Short mmCIF file of C-alpha atoms and ligand atoms in Angstrom, two decimals:
data_model
loop_
_atom_site.label_atom_id
_atom_site.label_comp_id
_atom_site.label_asym_id
_atom_site.label_seq_id
_atom_site.Cartn_x
_atom_site.Cartn_y
_atom_site.Cartn_z
CA MET A 652 26.80 -53.73 -102.78
CA THR A 653 29.40 -51.74 -104.70
CA ASN A 654 29.25 -48.93 -102.13
CA ALA A 655 30.25 -51.22 -99.29
CA ILE A 656 33.41 -50.22 -97.47
CA LYS A 657 36.21 -52.72 -97.91
CA CYS A 658 37.99 -53.01 -94.58
CA LEU A 659 41.53 -54.29 -94.32
CA ASN A 660 43.82 -55.20 -91.47
CA TYR A 661 46.46 -52.66 -90.44
CA ILE A 662 49.72 -54.29 -89.52
CA ASP A 663 53.14 -52.68 -89.11
CA GLY A 664 51.98 -49.49 -90.79
CA ASN A 665 50.41 -51.19 -93.84
CA TRP A 666 46.81 -51.81 -94.86
CA ILE A 667 46.77 -55.47 -95.87
CA SER A 668 44.43 -58.39 -96.51
CA ALA A 669 44.29 -61.37 -94.22
CA ARG A 670 46.01 -64.58 -95.22
CA SER A 671 42.65 -66.15 -95.95
CA HIS A 672 40.60 -64.48 -98.67
CA ASP A 673 37.34 -65.19 -96.82
CA ARG A 674 35.43 -62.02 -96.05
CA LEU A 675 32.73 -61.32 -93.50
CA GLU A 676 29.94 -58.74 -93.76
CA SER A 677 28.64 -55.88 -91.67
CA ARG A 678 25.05 -54.86 -92.42
CA ASN A 679 22.87 -51.95 -91.39
CA PRO A 680 20.69 -53.21 -88.52
CA ALA A 681 17.91 -50.77 -89.51
CA ASN A 682 17.86 -52.34 -92.98
CA SER A 683 19.71 -55.61 -93.21
CA GLN A 684 19.59 -55.46 -97.01
CA GLU A 685 22.15 -52.68 -96.89
CA LEU A 686 25.68 -53.98 -96.81
CA VAL A 687 27.82 -51.44 -94.96
CA ALA A 688 31.21 -53.12 -95.11
CA THR A 689 33.10 -56.31 -95.73
CA PHE A 690 36.09 -57.28 -93.65
CA PRO A 691 38.73 -59.99 -93.57
CA ARG A 692 38.20 -63.20 -91.69
CA SER A 693 41.62 -63.18 -90.11
CA SER A 694 43.25 -66.10 -88.37
CA ALA A 695 46.02 -66.87 -85.89
CA THR A 696 48.59 -66.25 -88.64
CA ASP A 697 47.44 -62.65 -89.09
CA VAL A 698 47.36 -62.17 -85.33
CA ASP A 699 50.92 -63.42 -85.11
CA LYS A 700 52.07 -60.89 -87.73
CA ALA A 701 50.42 -58.07 -85.81
CA VAL A 702 51.88 -59.17 -82.47
CA VAL A 703 55.37 -59.46 -83.97
CA ALA A 704 55.05 -55.91 -85.35
CA ALA A 705 53.75 -54.60 -82.02
CA ARG A 706 56.59 -56.30 -80.13
CA GLN A 707 59.21 -54.82 -82.46
CA ALA A 708 57.68 -51.32 -82.26
CA TYR A 709 57.50 -51.56 -78.47
CA LYS A 710 61.30 -51.57 -78.24
CA SER A 711 61.50 -47.94 -79.29
CA TRP A 712 58.00 -46.65 -78.44
CA ARG A 713 58.54 -47.35 -74.73
CA THR A 714 61.55 -45.01 -74.76
CA VAL A 715 59.83 -42.10 -76.54
CA PRO A 716 59.29 -39.46 -73.84
CA ALA A 717 55.67 -39.52 -72.67
CA PRO A 718 55.07 -35.83 -73.56
CA GLN A 719 56.09 -36.68 -77.14
CA ARG A 720 53.84 -39.75 -77.20
CA ALA A 721 51.08 -37.44 -75.98
CA GLU A 722 51.48 -35.23 -79.05
CA TYR A 723 50.24 -38.10 -81.21
CA ILE A 724 47.28 -38.52 -78.87
CA GLN A 725 46.52 -34.82 -79.10
CA ARG A 726 46.60 -35.10 -82.90
CA ILE A 727 44.25 -38.09 -82.77
CA GLY A 728 41.84 -35.95 -80.72
CA GLU A 729 41.99 -33.16 -83.30
CA LEU A 730 41.38 -35.58 -86.18
CA LEU A 731 38.48 -37.22 -84.35
CA LEU A 732 36.97 -33.78 -83.90
CA GLN A 733 37.35 -33.05 -87.62
CA GLU A 734 35.77 -36.37 -88.57
CA LYS A 735 33.12 -36.39 -85.84
CA GLU A 736 30.08 -36.10 -88.09
CA LYS A 737 31.35 -38.63 -90.62
CA LEU A 738 32.19 -41.12 -87.90
CA ALA A 739 28.84 -40.59 -86.17
CA ARG A 740 26.92 -41.20 -89.41
CA LEU A 741 28.91 -44.32 -90.17
CA MET A 742 28.31 -45.58 -86.64
CA SER A 743 24.59 -44.96 -86.89
CA ARG A 744 24.46 -46.94 -90.14
CA GLU A 745 26.68 -49.71 -88.93
CA MET A 746 25.27 -50.45 -85.46
CA GLY A 747 22.00 -48.51 -85.35
CA LYS A 748 22.30 -45.99 -82.53
CA VAL A 749 20.57 -42.67 -83.08
CA LEU A 750 22.74 -39.87 -84.44
CA THR A 751 22.76 -37.71 -81.31
CA GLU A 752 24.06 -40.67 -79.34
CA ALA A 753 26.55 -41.60 -82.06
CA ARG A 754 27.92 -38.07 -81.86
CA GLY A 755 28.18 -38.52 -78.11
CA ASP A 756 30.10 -41.77 -78.64
CA VAL A 757 32.66 -39.99 -80.85
CA GLN A 758 32.80 -37.07 -78.42
CA GLU A 759 33.75 -39.51 -75.67
CA GLY A 760 36.70 -40.58 -77.82
CA ILE A 761 37.67 -36.92 -78.34
CA ASP A 762 37.41 -36.16 -74.61
CA CYS A 763 39.48 -39.21 -73.91
CA ALA A 764 42.19 -38.10 -76.37
CA PHE A 765 42.54 -34.66 -74.82
CA TYR A 766 42.49 -36.08 -71.32
CA TYR A 767 45.24 -38.66 -71.99
CA ALA A 768 47.27 -36.19 -74.04
CA GLY A 769 47.47 -34.16 -70.83
CA GLU A 770 48.53 -37.28 -68.97
CA GLY A 771 51.73 -37.35 -71.03
CA ARG A 772 53.01 -34.48 -68.86
CA ARG A 773 51.92 -36.13 -65.63
CA LEU A 774 52.22 -39.92 -65.35
CA PHE A 775 53.26 -39.14 -61.80
CA GLY A 776 55.22 -41.48 -59.61
CA GLN A 777 56.09 -40.88 -55.98
CA THR A 778 59.20 -40.12 -54.00
CA THR A 779 59.40 -41.10 -50.37
CA PRO A 780 62.17 -40.97 -47.75
CA SER A 781 64.32 -44.04 -47.38
CA GLU A 782 64.81 -45.41 -43.87
CA LEU A 783 68.57 -45.27 -44.52
CA GLY A 784 70.77 -42.20 -44.80
CA ASN A 785 72.09 -41.06 -48.17
CA LYS A 786 69.57 -43.20 -49.95
CA PHE A 787 66.78 -42.07 -52.28
CA ALA A 788 63.54 -43.95 -52.93
CA MET A 789 60.99 -43.45 -55.67
CA THR A 790 58.38 -45.16 -57.81
CA MET A 791 57.72 -44.76 -61.51
CA ARG A 792 55.20 -46.13 -63.95
CA VAL A 793 56.57 -48.39 -66.68
CA PRO A 794 54.65 -49.70 -69.69
CA ILE A 795 53.61 -53.33 -69.87
CA GLY A 796 54.30 -54.24 -73.51
CA VAL A 797 51.96 -55.49 -76.21
CA CYS A 798 48.31 -54.94 -75.33
CA ALA A 799 45.44 -56.76 -77.04
CA LEU A 800 42.24 -54.70 -77.05
CA ILE A 801 39.08 -56.74 -77.60
CA THR A 802 36.00 -54.59 -77.81
CA PRO A 803 32.21 -54.82 -78.31
CA TRP A 804 29.99 -53.07 -80.86
CA ASN A 805 27.84 -50.89 -78.59
CA PHE A 806 30.39 -48.06 -78.23
CA PRO A 807 32.50 -48.65 -81.34
CA ILE A 808 34.59 -45.48 -80.98
CA ALA A 809 34.43 -44.61 -77.28
CA ILE A 810 35.46 -48.01 -75.91
CA PRO A 811 38.46 -48.54 -78.23
CA CYS A 812 39.58 -44.97 -77.38
CA TRP A 813 39.22 -45.64 -73.64
CA LYS A 814 41.60 -48.52 -74.05
CA ALA A 815 43.98 -47.47 -76.82
CA LEU A 816 44.72 -43.89 -75.77
CA PRO A 817 45.86 -44.55 -72.18
CA ALA A 818 47.69 -47.67 -73.39
CA LEU A 819 49.64 -45.61 -75.94
CA VAL A 820 50.47 -42.64 -73.75
CA CYS A 821 51.84 -45.08 -71.17
CA GLY A 822 54.24 -46.50 -73.80
CA ASN A 823 52.54 -49.74 -74.80
CA THR A 824 51.87 -50.92 -78.33
CA ILE A 825 48.54 -52.39 -79.32
CA VAL A 826 46.71 -54.96 -81.38
CA PHE A 827 43.06 -54.02 -81.68
CA LYS A 828 40.28 -56.44 -82.53
CA PRO A 829 36.97 -54.65 -83.06
CA ALA A 830 33.63 -56.44 -82.79
CA LYS A 831 32.32 -58.19 -85.89
CA ASP A 832 29.31 -55.86 -85.99
CA THR A 833 31.41 -52.68 -86.26
CA PRO A 834 34.45 -53.32 -88.47
CA ALA A 835 33.98 -50.10 -90.48
CA CYS A 836 33.98 -47.93 -87.34
CA GLY A 837 37.08 -49.78 -86.13
CA THR A 838 38.77 -49.23 -89.48
CA MET A 839 37.97 -45.53 -89.61
CA LEU A 840 39.31 -45.09 -86.09
CA ILE A 841 42.59 -46.74 -87.03
CA GLU A 842 42.78 -44.65 -90.21
CA ILE A 843 42.77 -41.65 -87.89
CA PHE A 844 45.46 -43.19 -85.69
CA ALA A 845 47.56 -43.82 -88.80
CA GLU A 846 47.02 -40.28 -90.06
CA ALA A 847 48.23 -38.94 -86.72
CA GLY A 848 51.60 -40.36 -87.75
CA LEU A 849 52.18 -43.02 -85.11
CA PRO A 850 55.30 -45.06 -85.93
CA ALA A 851 54.70 -48.35 -87.77
CA GLY A 852 53.73 -51.24 -85.51
CA VAL A 853 52.63 -49.09 -82.57
CA VAL A 854 48.97 -49.64 -83.50
CA ASN A 855 47.72 -52.70 -85.35
CA LEU A 856 44.23 -53.76 -86.34
CA VAL A 857 43.12 -57.32 -86.94
CA HIS A 858 39.53 -58.01 -87.99
CA GLY A 859 37.68 -61.24 -87.45
CA SER A 860 35.72 -63.33 -85.04
CA GLY A 861 36.20 -63.74 -81.32
CA LYS A 862 36.68 -67.45 -81.72
CA GLU A 863 39.56 -67.02 -84.18
CA VAL A 864 41.22 -63.62 -83.71
CA GLY A 865 40.15 -63.09 -80.09
CA ARG A 866 41.30 -66.52 -78.99
CA ALA A 867 44.59 -66.26 -80.91
CA LEU A 868 45.34 -63.01 -79.05
CA LEU A 869 44.60 -64.63 -75.69
CA GLU A 870 46.84 -67.57 -76.48
CA HIS A 871 49.71 -65.62 -78.06
CA PRO A 872 52.80 -65.80 -75.81
CA ASP A 873 53.97 -62.34 -76.84
CA VAL A 874 50.80 -60.51 -75.79
CA ASP A 875 51.37 -59.11 -72.30
CA LEU A 876 47.99 -57.64 -71.48
CA VAL A 877 44.38 -58.10 -72.59
CA SER A 878 41.80 -55.39 -72.10
CA PHE A 879 38.34 -56.78 -72.80
CA THR A 880 34.83 -55.35 -72.79
CA GLY A 881 31.93 -57.66 -73.58
CA SER A 882 29.61 -60.24 -72.11
CA SER A 883 30.24 -61.95 -68.80
CA THR A 884 30.32 -65.38 -70.42
CA THR A 885 33.06 -64.40 -72.86
CA GLY A 886 34.84 -62.37 -70.16
CA ALA A 887 35.05 -65.43 -67.92
CA GLU A 888 36.70 -67.33 -70.77
CA VAL A 889 39.08 -64.44 -71.42
CA GLY A 890 40.02 -64.30 -67.73
CA GLU A 891 40.56 -68.03 -67.56
CA THR A 892 42.83 -68.11 -70.61
CA CYS A 893 44.80 -65.08 -69.48
CA GLY A 894 45.31 -66.73 -66.10
CA ARG A 895 46.73 -69.79 -67.78
CA THR A 896 48.94 -67.80 -70.16
CA HIS A 897 50.11 -65.34 -67.45
CA LYS A 898 48.74 -62.18 -69.00
CA ARG A 899 47.59 -59.04 -67.26
CA VAL A 900 43.85 -58.76 -67.88
CA CYS A 901 41.25 -56.07 -67.44
CA LEU A 902 37.64 -57.18 -67.83
CA GLU A 903 34.54 -55.02 -68.20
CA MET A 904 31.46 -57.19 -68.40
CA GLY A 905 27.72 -57.16 -67.82
CA GLY A 906 25.40 -55.16 -65.66
CA LYS A 907 21.88 -55.36 -64.28
CA ASN A 908 21.51 -51.76 -63.27
CA ALA A 909 18.60 -50.33 -61.36
CA GLN A 910 17.11 -46.95 -60.66
CA ILE A 911 15.38 -46.49 -57.29
CA VAL A 912 12.55 -43.96 -57.17
CA MET A 913 11.52 -43.06 -53.61
CA GLU A 914 8.24 -41.49 -52.59
CA ASP A 915 9.96 -38.12 -51.98
CA ALA A 916 11.59 -37.98 -55.43
CA ASP A 917 11.05 -35.31 -58.08
CA LEU A 918 8.89 -37.57 -60.24
CA ASP A 919 9.28 -35.55 -63.45
CA LEU A 920 13.04 -35.82 -63.16
CA ALA A 921 12.93 -39.50 -62.25
CA LEU A 922 10.67 -40.20 -65.22
CA GLU A 923 12.98 -38.50 -67.67
CA GLY A 924 15.91 -40.38 -66.19
CA ALA A 925 14.13 -43.72 -66.43
CA LEU A 926 13.21 -43.22 -70.09
CA TRP A 927 16.74 -42.23 -71.05
CA GLY A 928 18.34 -44.96 -68.91
CA ALA A 929 16.07 -47.75 -70.13
CA PHE A 930 15.62 -46.94 -73.81
CA GLY A 931 18.69 -44.88 -74.73
CA THR A 932 20.90 -46.85 -77.16
CA THR A 933 17.90 -49.24 -77.36
CA GLY A 934 18.92 -50.55 -73.94
CA GLN A 935 22.19 -51.82 -75.38
CA ARG A 936 24.53 -50.23 -72.85
CA CYS A 937 26.23 -52.09 -70.05
CA THR A 938 24.97 -49.27 -67.80
CA ALA A 939 21.36 -49.35 -69.10
CA THR A 940 18.55 -49.20 -66.57
CA SER A 941 16.92 -52.60 -66.68
CA ARG A 942 15.16 -52.50 -63.31
CA LEU A 943 13.07 -49.73 -61.80
CA LEU A 944 12.58 -50.10 -58.06
CA LEU A 945 9.52 -48.00 -57.33
CA HIS A 946 8.28 -47.06 -53.89
CA LYS A 947 4.71 -48.33 -53.38
CA GLU A 948 3.37 -44.79 -52.76
CA ILE A 949 4.38 -43.47 -56.18
CA LYS A 950 4.39 -46.67 -58.21
CA ALA A 951 0.91 -46.37 -59.73
CA GLU A 952 1.34 -42.75 -60.83
CA PHE A 953 4.90 -43.25 -62.03
CA THR A 954 3.96 -46.36 -63.99
CA THR A 955 1.03 -44.68 -65.74
CA ARG A 956 3.22 -41.78 -66.80
CA LEU A 957 6.09 -44.04 -67.84
CA VAL A 958 3.83 -46.13 -70.07
CA GLU A 959 2.36 -42.99 -71.59
CA GLN A 960 5.79 -41.54 -72.39
CA THR A 961 7.05 -44.87 -73.70
CA SER A 962 4.11 -45.11 -76.10
CA LYS A 963 5.31 -41.87 -77.71
CA LEU A 964 8.82 -43.14 -78.51
CA ARG A 965 9.40 -43.39 -82.24
CA LEU A 966 11.24 -46.43 -83.57
CA GLY A 967 13.30 -46.08 -86.71
CA ALA A 968 16.72 -45.90 -88.28
CA GLY A 969 19.27 -44.13 -86.11
CA THR A 970 20.16 -41.92 -89.07
CA ASP A 971 16.64 -40.48 -89.19
CA SER A 972 16.41 -37.37 -87.02
CA ASN A 973 12.85 -38.26 -85.94
CA THR A 974 13.93 -41.50 -84.33
CA ASP A 975 14.02 -41.92 -80.56
CA VAL A 976 14.87 -45.60 -80.44
CA GLY A 977 16.97 -47.39 -83.06
CA PRO A 978 17.17 -51.09 -83.91
CA LEU A 979 18.94 -53.84 -82.01
CA VAL A 980 22.33 -54.58 -83.47
CA ASN A 981 21.65 -57.93 -85.14
CA SER A 982 19.31 -60.89 -85.46
CA THR A 983 20.97 -62.71 -82.55
CA GLN A 984 20.19 -59.82 -80.22
CA LEU A 985 16.64 -59.62 -81.56
CA LYS A 986 16.14 -63.29 -80.82
CA ARG A 987 17.73 -62.93 -77.39
CA VAL A 988 15.39 -60.10 -76.42
CA SER A 989 12.37 -61.99 -77.82
CA ASP A 990 13.40 -65.07 -75.83
CA TYR A 991 13.55 -63.00 -72.64
CA LEU A 992 10.01 -61.82 -73.26
CA GLU A 993 8.94 -65.43 -73.47
CA ILE A 994 10.75 -66.10 -70.19
CA ALA A 995 9.07 -63.06 -68.61
CA ARG A 996 5.62 -64.31 -69.67
CA ASN A 997 6.32 -67.77 -68.32
CA GLU A 998 7.55 -66.34 -65.03
CA GLY A 999 4.33 -64.38 -64.58
CA ALA A 1000 5.47 -60.85 -65.42
CA LYS A 1001 2.82 -58.59 -66.92
CA ILE A 1002 3.64 -56.74 -70.16
CA LEU A 1003 2.37 -53.18 -69.83
CA ILE A 1004 3.59 -52.02 -73.23
CA GLY A 1005 5.67 -53.44 -76.07
CA GLY A 1006 6.83 -57.02 -75.78
CA GLN A 1007 7.01 -57.73 -79.50
CA VAL A 1008 9.27 -57.46 -82.48
CA ALA A 1009 8.18 -54.17 -84.09
CA ARG A 1010 6.23 -54.45 -87.34
CA GLY A 1011 5.60 -51.91 -90.06
CA GLU A 1012 6.66 -51.23 -93.60
CA GLU A 1013 9.65 -49.09 -92.68
CA LEU A 1014 10.84 -51.44 -89.97
CA LYS A 1015 10.44 -54.77 -91.69
CA ASN A 1016 14.03 -55.17 -92.81
CA GLY A 1017 15.54 -54.13 -89.50
CA TYR A 1018 15.99 -55.65 -86.04
CA PHE A 1019 13.44 -53.53 -84.22
CA PHE A 1020 11.95 -54.44 -80.87
CA GLN A 1021 9.22 -52.40 -79.20
CA PRO A 1022 10.22 -50.50 -76.06
CA THR A 1023 8.88 -52.77 -73.33
CA ILE A 1024 7.80 -52.37 -69.71
CA LEU A 1025 7.30 -55.43 -67.52
CA ASP A 1026 5.27 -55.18 -64.33
CA ASP A 1027 4.73 -57.53 -61.38
CA VAL A 1028 8.37 -58.51 -61.55
CA THR A 1029 9.87 -60.07 -58.44
CA PRO A 1030 13.60 -59.98 -57.64
CA ASP A 1031 14.00 -63.73 -58.12
CA MET A 1032 12.77 -63.76 -61.73
CA ARG A 1033 15.33 -64.26 -64.49
CA VAL A 1034 14.29 -60.99 -66.13
CA ALA A 1035 15.21 -59.23 -62.88
CA ARG A 1036 18.61 -60.91 -62.60
CA GLU A 1037 20.02 -61.48 -66.09
CA GLU A 1038 21.33 -58.91 -68.55
CA ILE A 1039 18.86 -58.58 -71.46
CA PHE A 1040 20.65 -55.85 -73.47
CA GLY A 1041 17.56 -54.51 -75.14
CA PRO A 1042 14.73 -51.97 -74.63
CA VAL A 1043 13.15 -53.83 -71.75
CA VAL A 1044 12.69 -52.53 -68.23
CA SER A 1045 11.25 -54.41 -65.25
CA LEU A 1046 9.20 -52.70 -62.53
CA ILE A 1047 9.64 -53.92 -58.97
CA GLU A 1048 7.62 -52.49 -56.10
CA VAL A 1049 9.44 -51.67 -52.86
CA ASN A 1050 8.00 -50.86 -49.45
CA SER A 1051 10.94 -49.02 -47.97
CA PHE A 1052 14.36 -47.57 -48.70
CA ALA A 1053 16.03 -50.48 -46.87
CA GLU A 1054 14.20 -52.95 -49.09
CA ALA A 1055 15.19 -50.99 -52.20
CA ILE A 1056 18.86 -51.22 -51.23
CA GLU A 1057 18.54 -54.93 -50.55
CA ILE A 1058 16.98 -55.57 -53.96
CA ILE A 1059 19.30 -53.29 -55.91
CA ASN A 1060 22.21 -55.36 -54.54
CA ASP A 1061 20.54 -58.69 -55.19
CA THR A 1062 22.15 -59.48 -58.58
CA PRO A 1063 25.44 -61.06 -59.61
CA TYR A 1064 26.49 -57.73 -61.19
CA GLY A 1065 27.50 -54.34 -59.86
CA LEU A 1066 28.11 -51.72 -62.52
CA SER A 1067 25.82 -48.71 -62.30
CA SER A 1068 23.00 -47.62 -60.00
CA SER A 1069 20.75 -44.65 -59.42
CA VAL A 1070 18.61 -43.22 -56.64
CA TYR A 1071 16.03 -40.48 -56.94
CA THR A 1072 15.27 -38.91 -53.57
CA ARG A 1073 15.23 -35.46 -51.97
CA ASP A 1074 16.40 -36.86 -48.64
CA VAL A 1075 20.12 -36.18 -48.18
CA ASN A 1076 20.43 -38.91 -45.57
CA ARG A 1077 19.11 -41.51 -47.95
CA ALA A 1078 21.41 -40.20 -50.68
CA PHE A 1079 24.47 -40.75 -48.51
CA GLN A 1080 23.27 -44.16 -47.35
CA ALA A 1081 22.86 -45.12 -51.00
CA MET A 1082 26.42 -43.98 -51.82
CA ARG A 1083 27.69 -46.12 -48.97
CA ASP A 1084 25.53 -49.23 -49.28
CA ILE A 1085 24.90 -49.85 -52.97
CA GLU A 1086 27.21 -52.52 -54.32
CA ALA A 1087 28.16 -50.95 -57.65
CA GLY A 1088 31.12 -49.25 -59.26
CA ILE A 1089 28.99 -46.20 -60.11
CA THR A 1090 26.11 -44.55 -58.21
CA TYR A 1091 24.15 -41.59 -59.51
CA ILE A 1092 22.07 -39.46 -57.17
CA ASN A 1093 19.12 -37.87 -59.00
CA GLY A 1094 20.52 -38.90 -62.37
CA PRO A 1095 19.98 -41.97 -64.57
CA THR A 1096 22.27 -45.02 -64.60
CA ILE A 1097 23.97 -43.85 -67.79
CA GLY A 1098 26.23 -40.86 -68.34
CA ALA A 1099 29.85 -41.72 -67.57
CA GLU A 1100 32.47 -38.97 -68.04
CA VAL A 1101 35.97 -39.87 -69.23
CA HIS A 1102 37.96 -38.39 -66.37
CA LEU A 1103 36.27 -40.54 -63.73
CA PRO A 1104 36.86 -44.22 -63.09
CA PHE A 1105 34.53 -46.59 -64.93
CA GLY A 1106 33.90 -50.19 -63.94
CA GLY A 1107 32.02 -52.41 -61.60
CA VAL A 1108 32.10 -54.78 -58.68
CA LYS A 1109 31.12 -58.47 -58.44
CA GLN A 1110 30.72 -60.22 -61.81
CA THR A 1111 30.90 -56.94 -63.73
CA GLY A 1112 34.66 -56.67 -63.49
CA ASN A 1113 37.87 -58.02 -62.09
CA GLY A 1114 38.89 -55.13 -59.88
CA HIS A 1115 40.17 -52.68 -62.49
CA ARG A 1116 38.73 -49.35 -63.50
CA GLU A 1117 38.90 -47.88 -66.98
CA ALA A 1118 39.00 -44.17 -67.86
CA GLY A 1119 40.34 -41.40 -65.65
CA SER A 1120 43.70 -41.72 -63.99
CA THR A 1121 42.74 -45.25 -62.91
CA ALA A 1122 43.26 -46.50 -66.48
CA LEU A 1123 46.95 -45.80 -65.96
CA ASP A 1124 46.94 -48.55 -63.34
CA VAL A 1125 45.73 -50.95 -66.01
CA PHE A 1126 48.34 -50.00 -68.59
CA THR A 1127 51.43 -49.59 -66.42
CA GLU A 1128 53.29 -51.51 -63.77
CA TRP A 1129 54.93 -49.80 -60.84
CA LYS A 1130 58.70 -49.89 -60.65
CA THR A 1131 60.31 -49.14 -57.31
CA VAL A 1132 63.78 -47.61 -57.49
CA TYR A 1133 66.31 -47.20 -54.65
CA VAL A 1134 69.38 -45.04 -55.22
CA ASP A 1135 72.09 -45.45 -52.60
CA PHE A 1136 74.56 -42.57 -52.64
CA SER A 1137 76.28 -43.44 -49.36
CA GLY A 1138 79.10 -45.35 -51.05
CA LYS A 1139 78.70 -48.31 -48.71
CA LEU A 1140 76.47 -51.33 -48.26
CA GLN A 1141 73.45 -50.31 -46.20
CA ARG A 1142 71.14 -53.09 -45.07
CA ALA A 1143 67.48 -52.14 -44.57
CA GLN A 1144 65.90 -53.32 -41.29
CA ILE A 1145 69.40 -54.20 -39.96
CA ASP A 1146 72.01 -51.42 -40.13
CA ASN A 1147 69.66 -48.71 -38.89
CA ARG A 1148 68.61 -50.67 -35.79
P1 ADP B 1707 29.03 -59.02 -77.73
O1 ADP B 1707 29.39 -59.62 -79.05
O2 ADP B 1707 27.62 -59.28 -77.31
O3 ADP B 1707 29.50 -57.62 -77.54
P2 ADP B 1707 31.01 -60.76 -76.66
O4 ADP B 1707 31.47 -60.87 -75.25
O5 ADP B 1707 30.60 -62.02 -77.33
O6 ADP B 1707 29.83 -59.76 -76.59
O7 ADP B 1707 32.11 -60.05 -77.56
C1 ADP B 1707 32.91 -58.97 -77.16
C2 ADP B 1707 34.20 -59.03 -77.93
O8 ADP B 1707 34.89 -60.23 -77.59
C3 ADP B 1707 34.02 -59.07 -79.44
O9 ADP B 1707 35.07 -58.36 -80.07
C4 ADP B 1707 34.11 -60.56 -79.74
O10 ADP B 1707 34.51 -60.84 -81.07
C5 ADP B 1707 35.16 -60.99 -78.76
N1 ADP B 1707 35.09 -62.43 -78.42
C6 ADP B 1707 34.01 -63.25 -78.51
N2 ADP B 1707 34.32 -64.50 -78.13
C7 ADP B 1707 35.63 -64.49 -77.79
C8 ADP B 1707 36.55 -65.48 -77.32
N3 ADP B 1707 36.18 -66.73 -77.12
N4 ADP B 1707 37.82 -65.10 -77.08
C9 ADP B 1707 38.21 -63.82 -77.26
N5 ADP B 1707 37.40 -62.85 -77.72
C10 ADP B 1707 36.12 -63.16 -77.98
#
């Protein structure tokens, strides 16, 4: 209890308590008796303080030359690199992912920092000829203002970095609300931002619940943009409120990703991909593989081998180097996954392996669920359509490539997708016809790199893409500038006709 980290809010360059003295807890999901951190239950009053500070800081931050802003981002990258192991260990304790993956999560933040630091010397606009003589036309990116970043717990360093670093290099200021399950990771990240020497008010951190802090950010008249990653239900609410309050909004929501395995695929490769896609991060990734569309000719063999490999996966604390699959993040997720298994049973799916909360002396205080494979799943079942966010994968048999494409598209979501085939024609058809923001050929559904656009179609997103140069489109507006050096009034569409 005494070792628990005491998280504070960070507002206008100061670490401070919330107005209310209520504190919330973050516990180790591998052993819920271990208290990892306590954090303030902030309210609309604390949010207001942070937004006021961000608005004030914006006045000067927007005019700092982008290459100078980028120097802070570069420094953040260097500090993240220095603290990588410490951050990864904290993450593993706080939200359960295995250490190798936690290191990957931090590395994504580091990659992001170095990528957006470089962007400080680009942020390109365009010049184009004017239709009139002695007139110059150009476009430039301008920052938007105060950005609220509302993030989930499954990538507690990578996702905030994806949002904060492009936002900052573009000249915005931010108010960050981390998820309730990962306040200590959020705090350590902002400690690094503070150490990088960002001016007071440029970055602010407000802890608390979605209902209080999240909502207050959405309603605050001085927040210009909301960047949200989380569930589709919450995202819909965020979008609705931002529509009403005239905010820019970028939404990254759920997925129901599938991997197709055709009869001509390299089955060893496809098997490895399926295991990593389905059970990596305990299935708690928005890009996790939750459906396997298996061609009838290879289904029996593939299934036998998949079950065999799955039976070898070792459950345990993410901090233990022998662990393959860590716990679910909290009791709510454990119940949600258990409820989906009940739904699967009632719908007539067959459980080939797993299907239960994991028992055992070492697991009893954690939120462990057995890696689970469901067979005889049909595309209309709820388990084939809804996001489960746990170590559960559904097998669906397909008779042809055309049928596989039809089924892969038959969900409300469209984030990631994967096809294993040796046929180049099928590969290109898949790239063209799959309705998803991301398609992997001969790779699993997970594995995004920071310099490429990330996001999805249909109910996964609202048309934006994070990461890469596309994130700049989220965090800037275009300004069009005409410079007339003719010394006279020149009327477009009129005087040149
Ligand atoms: P999860 O908690 O499963 O990641 P959520 O979509 O519920 O998914 O939460 C994602 C983020 O959105 C979290 O930081 C959460 O606190 C926040 N949040 C939850 N509800 C709301 C809401 N009504 N308004 C704004 N933010 C919210």
